[in-house]
Protein backbone atom coordinates (compact mmCIF):
# COMPACT_ATOMS: atom_id res chain seq x y z
CA UNK A 1 0.00 0.00 0.00
CA UNK A 2 1.25 3.39 -1.02
CA UNK A 3 0.64 6.44 1.12
CA UNK A 4 -1.56 9.07 -0.39
CA UNK A 5 1.04 11.79 -0.13
CA UNK A 6 3.89 9.69 -1.56
CA UNK A 7 4.46 12.07 -4.48
CA UNK A 8 4.48 15.07 -2.12
CA UNK A 9 6.89 13.32 0.25
CA UNK A 10 9.24 12.33 -2.59
CA UNK A 11 9.09 15.89 -3.93
CA UNK A 12 9.77 17.30 -0.44
CA UNK A 13 12.65 14.83 0.13
CA UNK A 14 14.20 15.78 -3.20
CA UNK A 15 13.85 19.48 -2.30
CA UNK A 16 15.40 18.82 1.11
CA UNK A 17 18.25 16.78 -0.43
CA UNK A 18 18.88 19.53 -3.00
CA UNK A 19 18.94 22.23 -0.31
CA UNK A 20 21.08 20.05 1.96
CA UNK A 21 23.62 19.40 -0.83
CA UNK A 22 23.70 23.15 -1.66
CA UNK A 23 24.26 23.91 2.05
CA UNK A 24 27.06 21.32 2.32
CA UNK A 25 28.71 22.71 -0.87
CA UNK A 26 28.37 26.23 0.57
CA UNK A 27 29.99 25.19 3.87
CA UNK A 28 32.84 23.41 2.06
CA UNK A 29 33.31 26.46 -0.18
CA UNK A 30 33.38 28.83 2.79
CA UNK A 31 35.75 26.46 4.63
CA UNK A 32 38.03 26.29 1.59
CA UNK A 33 38.04 30.08 1.25
CA UNK A 34 38.77 30.40 4.97
CA UNK A 35 41.75 28.08 4.67
CA UNK A 36 43.10 29.95 1.62
CA UNK A 37 42.61 33.32 3.35
CA UNK A 38 44.30 31.96 6.48
CA UNK A 39 47.30 30.76 4.48
CA UNK A 40 47.59 34.13 2.77
CA UNK A 41 47.29 35.86 6.14
CA UNK A 42 50.00 33.66 7.61
CA UNK A 43 52.25 34.43 4.63
CA UNK A 44 51.68 38.17 5.09
CA UNK A 45 52.37 37.93 8.84
CA UNK A 46 55.55 35.94 8.25
CA UNK A 47 56.72 38.48 5.68
CA UNK A 48 56.03 41.35 8.06
CA UNK A 49 57.79 39.48 10.84
CA UNK A 50 60.84 39.05 8.62
CA UNK A 51 60.74 42.73 7.66
CA UNK A 52 60.45 43.84 11.29
CA UNK A 53 63.16 41.41 12.31
CA UNK A 54 65.49 42.73 9.60
CA UNK A 55 64.65 46.33 10.48
CA UNK A 56 65.29 45.63 14.16
CA UNK A 57 68.64 44.01 13.30
CA UNK A 58 69.64 47.03 11.22
CA UNK A 59 68.55 49.50 13.89
CA UNK A 60 70.35 47.49 16.57
CA UNK A 61 73.54 47.57 14.51
CA UNK A 62 73.15 51.32 14.01
CA UNK A 63 72.50 51.73 17.72
CA UNK A 64 75.73 49.88 18.55
CA UNK A 65 77.61 52.05 16.07
CA UNK A 66 76.14 55.18 17.65
CA UNK A 67 77.13 53.93 21.11
CA UNK A 68 80.65 53.33 19.81
CA UNK A 69 80.67 56.83 18.32
CA UNK A 70 79.47 58.33 21.60
CA UNK A 71 82.21 56.52 23.53
CA UNK A 72 84.83 57.77 21.08
CA UNK A 73 83.56 61.35 21.45
CA UNK A 74 83.62 61.02 25.23
CA UNK A 75 87.18 59.66 25.16
CA UNK A 76 88.26 62.45 22.85
CA UNK A 77 86.72 65.10 25.07
CA UNK A 78 87.77 63.87 28.51
CA UNK A 79 91.35 62.74 28.11
CA UNK A 80 94.44 64.81 27.46
CA UNK A 81 95.80 63.93 24.04
CA UNK A 82 98.53 65.20 21.79
CA UNK A 83 97.61 66.86 18.52
CA UNK A 84 98.42 63.70 16.56
CA UNK A 85 96.27 61.56 18.87
CA UNK A 86 93.48 64.12 18.64
CA UNK A 87 93.57 64.05 14.83
CA UNK A 88 93.65 60.25 14.84
CA UNK A 89 90.59 60.12 17.09
CA UNK A 90 88.84 62.67 14.90
CA UNK A 91 89.60 60.48 11.87
CA UNK A 92 88.15 57.42 13.61
CA UNK A 93 85.05 59.37 14.61
CA UNK A 94 84.64 60.74 11.08
CA UNK A 95 84.86 57.21 9.66
CA UNK A 96 82.24 55.98 12.13
CA UNK A 97 80.01 58.93 11.30
CA UNK A 98 80.32 58.26 7.56
CA UNK A 99 79.64 54.56 8.10
CA UNK A 100 76.51 55.29 10.15
CA UNK A 101 75.37 57.89 7.62
CA UNK A 102 75.82 55.42 4.75
CA UNK A 103 73.99 52.63 6.60
CA UNK A 104 71.12 54.88 7.59
CA UNK A 105 70.57 56.16 4.05
CA UNK A 106 70.83 52.69 2.51
CA UNK A 107 68.63 50.80 4.94
CA UNK A 108 66.01 53.16 6.32
CA UNK A 109 62.62 52.96 4.70
CA UNK A 110 60.92 55.68 6.69
CA UNK A 111 61.82 59.26 5.74
CA UNK A 112 61.41 60.37 9.35
CA UNK A 113 64.05 57.87 10.51
CA UNK A 114 66.43 59.10 7.81
CA UNK A 115 65.93 62.67 9.01
CA UNK A 116 66.59 61.66 12.62
CA UNK A 117 69.84 59.91 11.75
CA UNK A 118 70.92 62.79 9.51
CA UNK A 119 70.27 65.29 12.30
CA UNK A 120 72.23 63.10 14.68
CA UNK A 121 75.18 62.93 12.31
CA UNK A 122 75.08 66.70 11.80
CA UNK A 123 75.16 67.13 15.57
CA UNK A 124 78.17 64.80 15.82
CA UNK A 125 79.88 66.79 13.07
CA UNK A 126 79.25 70.02 15.00
CA UNK A 127 80.60 68.42 18.18
CA UNK A 128 83.71 67.39 16.30
CA UNK A 129 84.25 70.90 14.99
CA UNK A 130 83.79 72.35 18.49
CA UNK A 131 86.28 69.84 19.91
CA UNK A 132 88.73 70.75 17.15
CA UNK A 133 88.37 74.43 18.02
CA UNK A 134 88.89 73.69 21.70
CA UNK A 135 91.95 71.61 20.92
CA UNK A 136 93.34 74.35 18.68
CA UNK A 137 92.66 77.02 21.31
CA UNK A 138 94.22 74.80 23.97
CA UNK A 139 97.34 74.31 21.87
CA UNK A 140 97.56 78.06 21.21
CA UNK A 141 97.06 78.76 24.91
CA UNK A 142 99.79 76.31 25.88
CA UNK A 143 102.14 77.84 23.30
CA UNK A 144 101.36 81.36 24.53
CA UNK A 145 101.86 80.19 28.12
CA UNK A 146 105.28 78.75 27.23
CA UNK A 147 106.28 82.02 25.55
CA UNK A 148 105.05 83.98 28.54
CA UNK A 149 106.99 81.75 30.94
CA UNK A 150 110.13 82.23 28.83
CA UNK A 151 109.59 86.00 28.83
CA UNK A 152 109.12 86.04 32.59
CA UNK A 153 112.26 83.97 33.04
CA UNK A 154 114.27 86.25 30.72
CA UNK A 155 112.91 89.33 32.52
CA UNK A 156 113.99 87.91 35.89
CA UNK A 157 117.41 87.07 34.53
CA UNK A 158 117.79 90.62 33.19
CA UNK A 159 116.77 92.09 36.54
CA UNK A 160 119.50 90.20 38.34
mmCIF file of C-alpha atoms in Angstrom:
data_model
loop_
_atom_site.group_PDB
_atom_site.id
_atom_site.type_symbol
_atom_site.label_atom_id
_atom_site.label_comp_id
_atom_site.label_asym_id
_atom_site.label_seq_id
_atom_site.Cartn_x
_atom_site.Cartn_y
_atom_site.Cartn_z
ATOM 1 C CA UNK A 1 0.000 0.000 0.000
ATOM 2 C CA UNK A 2 1.247 3.389 -1.020
ATOM 3 C CA UNK A 3 0.640 6.436 1.119
ATOM 4 C CA UNK A 4 -1.563 9.070 -0.386
ATOM 5 C CA UNK A 5 1.044 11.795 -0.133
ATOM 6 C CA UNK A 6 3.886 9.688 -1.560
ATOM 7 C CA UNK A 7 4.455 12.068 -4.478
ATOM 8 C CA UNK A 8 4.477 15.073 -2.125
ATOM 9 C CA UNK A 9 6.886 13.318 0.246
ATOM 10 C CA UNK A 10 9.238 12.335 -2.592
ATOM 11 C CA UNK A 11 9.087 15.885 -3.929
ATOM 12 C CA UNK A 12 9.773 17.297 -0.437
ATOM 13 C CA UNK A 13 12.652 14.830 0.131
ATOM 14 C CA UNK A 14 14.195 15.782 -3.203
ATOM 15 C CA UNK A 15 13.850 19.477 -2.304
ATOM 16 C CA UNK A 16 15.398 18.817 1.112
ATOM 17 C CA UNK A 17 18.251 16.783 -0.425
ATOM 18 C CA UNK A 18 18.878 19.529 -3.005
ATOM 19 C CA UNK A 19 18.943 22.233 -0.305
ATOM 20 C CA UNK A 20 21.082 20.046 1.962
ATOM 21 C CA UNK A 21 23.621 19.403 -0.832
ATOM 22 C CA UNK A 22 23.701 23.149 -1.656
ATOM 23 C CA UNK A 23 24.263 23.911 2.053
ATOM 24 C CA UNK A 24 27.064 21.316 2.315
ATOM 25 C CA UNK A 25 28.715 22.710 -0.867
ATOM 26 C CA UNK A 26 28.365 26.234 0.569
ATOM 27 C CA UNK A 27 29.994 25.185 3.866
ATOM 28 C CA UNK A 28 32.841 23.413 2.060
ATOM 29 C CA UNK A 29 33.311 26.461 -0.178
ATOM 30 C CA UNK A 30 33.377 28.828 2.792
ATOM 31 C CA UNK A 31 35.750 26.465 4.628
ATOM 32 C CA UNK A 32 38.029 26.289 1.591
ATOM 33 C CA UNK A 33 38.037 30.084 1.248
ATOM 34 C CA UNK A 34 38.773 30.403 4.974
ATOM 35 C CA UNK A 35 41.752 28.078 4.666
ATOM 36 C CA UNK A 36 43.101 29.947 1.616
ATOM 37 C CA UNK A 37 42.606 33.316 3.350
ATOM 38 C CA UNK A 38 44.300 31.958 6.484
ATOM 39 C CA UNK A 39 47.304 30.757 4.477
ATOM 40 C CA UNK A 40 47.592 34.131 2.768
ATOM 41 C CA UNK A 41 47.286 35.859 6.145
ATOM 42 C CA UNK A 42 50.002 33.665 7.612
ATOM 43 C CA UNK A 43 52.254 34.429 4.635
ATOM 44 C CA UNK A 44 51.684 38.174 5.091
ATOM 45 C CA UNK A 45 52.369 37.931 8.835
ATOM 46 C CA UNK A 46 55.550 35.935 8.251
ATOM 47 C CA UNK A 47 56.715 38.476 5.679
ATOM 48 C CA UNK A 48 56.028 41.346 8.062
ATOM 49 C CA UNK A 49 57.786 39.483 10.840
ATOM 50 C CA UNK A 50 60.842 39.050 8.619
ATOM 51 C CA UNK A 51 60.738 42.733 7.661
ATOM 52 C CA UNK A 52 60.449 43.842 11.288
ATOM 53 C CA UNK A 53 63.163 41.406 12.309
ATOM 54 C CA UNK A 54 65.487 42.733 9.603
ATOM 55 C CA UNK A 55 64.647 46.335 10.478
ATOM 56 C CA UNK A 56 65.291 45.626 14.155
ATOM 57 C CA UNK A 57 68.639 44.013 13.296
ATOM 58 C CA UNK A 58 69.639 47.031 11.223
ATOM 59 C CA UNK A 59 68.550 49.498 13.887
ATOM 60 C CA UNK A 60 70.351 47.485 16.574
ATOM 61 C CA UNK A 61 73.540 47.566 14.505
ATOM 62 C CA UNK A 62 73.145 51.317 14.012
ATOM 63 C CA UNK A 63 72.502 51.732 17.718
ATOM 64 C CA UNK A 64 75.727 49.878 18.553
ATOM 65 C CA UNK A 65 77.611 52.051 16.069
ATOM 66 C CA UNK A 66 76.144 55.180 17.647
ATOM 67 C CA UNK A 67 77.133 53.934 21.111
ATOM 68 C CA UNK A 68 80.646 53.335 19.806
ATOM 69 C CA UNK A 69 80.671 56.834 18.317
ATOM 70 C CA UNK A 70 79.475 58.330 21.596
ATOM 71 C CA UNK A 71 82.212 56.518 23.530
ATOM 72 C CA UNK A 72 84.830 57.772 21.076
ATOM 73 C CA UNK A 73 83.557 61.345 21.450
ATOM 74 C CA UNK A 74 83.621 61.022 25.227
ATOM 75 C CA UNK A 75 87.181 59.661 25.158
ATOM 76 C CA UNK A 76 88.259 62.451 22.846
ATOM 77 C CA UNK A 77 86.720 65.096 25.066
ATOM 78 C CA UNK A 78 87.775 63.870 28.506
ATOM 79 C CA UNK A 79 91.351 62.736 28.113
ATOM 80 C CA UNK A 80 94.439 64.812 27.464
ATOM 81 C CA UNK A 81 95.796 63.935 24.044
ATOM 82 C CA UNK A 82 98.532 65.199 21.788
ATOM 83 C CA UNK A 83 97.606 66.864 18.521
ATOM 84 C CA UNK A 84 98.421 63.705 16.565
ATOM 85 C CA UNK A 85 96.272 61.558 18.866
ATOM 86 C CA UNK A 86 93.479 64.119 18.639
ATOM 87 C CA UNK A 87 93.573 64.053 14.831
ATOM 88 C CA UNK A 88 93.648 60.252 14.836
ATOM 89 C CA UNK A 89 90.587 60.115 17.086
ATOM 90 C CA UNK A 90 88.839 62.667 14.896
ATOM 91 C CA UNK A 91 89.598 60.478 11.866
ATOM 92 C CA UNK A 92 88.145 57.420 13.612
ATOM 93 C CA UNK A 93 85.047 59.371 14.612
ATOM 94 C CA UNK A 94 84.638 60.735 11.083
ATOM 95 C CA UNK A 95 84.862 57.209 9.659
ATOM 96 C CA UNK A 96 82.237 55.976 12.132
ATOM 97 C CA UNK A 97 80.015 58.928 11.298
ATOM 98 C CA UNK A 98 80.322 58.261 7.558
ATOM 99 C CA UNK A 99 79.636 54.564 8.104
ATOM 100 C CA UNK A 100 76.506 55.293 10.148
ATOM 101 C CA UNK A 101 75.367 57.886 7.618
ATOM 102 C CA UNK A 102 75.819 55.422 4.752
ATOM 103 C CA UNK A 103 73.994 52.629 6.596
ATOM 104 C CA UNK A 104 71.124 54.883 7.587
ATOM 105 C CA UNK A 105 70.569 56.161 4.055
ATOM 106 C CA UNK A 106 70.830 52.687 2.514
ATOM 107 C CA UNK A 107 68.629 50.804 4.937
ATOM 108 C CA UNK A 108 66.008 53.164 6.321
ATOM 109 C CA UNK A 109 62.618 52.957 4.696
ATOM 110 C CA UNK A 110 60.924 55.675 6.686
ATOM 111 C CA UNK A 111 61.823 59.263 5.743
ATOM 112 C CA UNK A 112 61.408 60.372 9.349
ATOM 113 C CA UNK A 113 64.049 57.871 10.505
ATOM 114 C CA UNK A 114 66.426 59.101 7.809
ATOM 115 C CA UNK A 115 65.932 62.666 9.007
ATOM 116 C CA UNK A 116 66.588 61.659 12.621
ATOM 117 C CA UNK A 117 69.843 59.907 11.753
ATOM 118 C CA UNK A 118 70.921 62.786 9.507
ATOM 119 C CA UNK A 119 70.271 65.294 12.297
ATOM 120 C CA UNK A 120 72.230 63.097 14.679
ATOM 121 C CA UNK A 121 75.180 62.926 12.310
ATOM 122 C CA UNK A 122 75.081 66.705 11.800
ATOM 123 C CA UNK A 123 75.163 67.128 15.572
ATOM 124 C CA UNK A 124 78.166 64.801 15.821
ATOM 125 C CA UNK A 125 79.878 66.792 13.074
ATOM 126 C CA UNK A 126 79.250 70.020 14.996
ATOM 127 C CA UNK A 127 80.597 68.420 18.179
ATOM 128 C CA UNK A 128 83.713 67.395 16.297
ATOM 129 C CA UNK A 129 84.255 70.903 14.990
ATOM 130 C CA UNK A 130 83.793 72.353 18.490
ATOM 131 C CA UNK A 131 86.276 69.840 19.905
ATOM 132 C CA UNK A 132 88.728 70.753 17.149
ATOM 133 C CA UNK A 133 88.370 74.427 18.016
ATOM 134 C CA UNK A 134 88.895 73.686 21.704
ATOM 135 C CA UNK A 135 91.953 71.611 20.918
ATOM 136 C CA UNK A 136 93.339 74.354 18.679
ATOM 137 C CA UNK A 137 92.664 77.017 21.312
ATOM 138 C CA UNK A 138 94.217 74.800 23.967
ATOM 139 C CA UNK A 139 97.339 74.307 21.870
ATOM 140 C CA UNK A 140 97.556 78.064 21.207
ATOM 141 C CA UNK A 141 97.063 78.763 24.913
ATOM 142 C CA UNK A 142 99.792 76.306 25.883
ATOM 143 C CA UNK A 143 102.137 77.837 23.303
ATOM 144 C CA UNK A 144 101.364 81.357 24.533
ATOM 145 C CA UNK A 145 101.859 80.186 28.122
ATOM 146 C CA UNK A 146 105.281 78.746 27.233
ATOM 147 C CA UNK A 147 106.284 82.023 25.553
ATOM 148 C CA UNK A 148 105.051 83.979 28.545
ATOM 149 C CA UNK A 149 106.992 81.751 30.940
ATOM 150 C CA UNK A 150 110.128 82.233 28.829
ATOM 151 C CA UNK A 151 109.591 85.998 28.826
ATOM 152 C CA UNK A 152 109.122 86.036 32.592
ATOM 153 C CA UNK A 153 112.260 83.972 33.038
ATOM 154 C CA UNK A 154 114.273 86.247 30.719
ATOM 155 C CA UNK A 155 112.912 89.329 32.523
ATOM 156 C CA UNK A 156 113.988 87.914 35.887
ATOM 157 C CA UNK A 157 117.406 87.071 34.526
ATOM 158 C CA UNK A 158 117.791 90.618 33.186
ATOM 159 C CA UNK A 159 116.770 92.091 36.541
ATOM 160 C CA UNK A 160 119.496 90.195 38.340
#
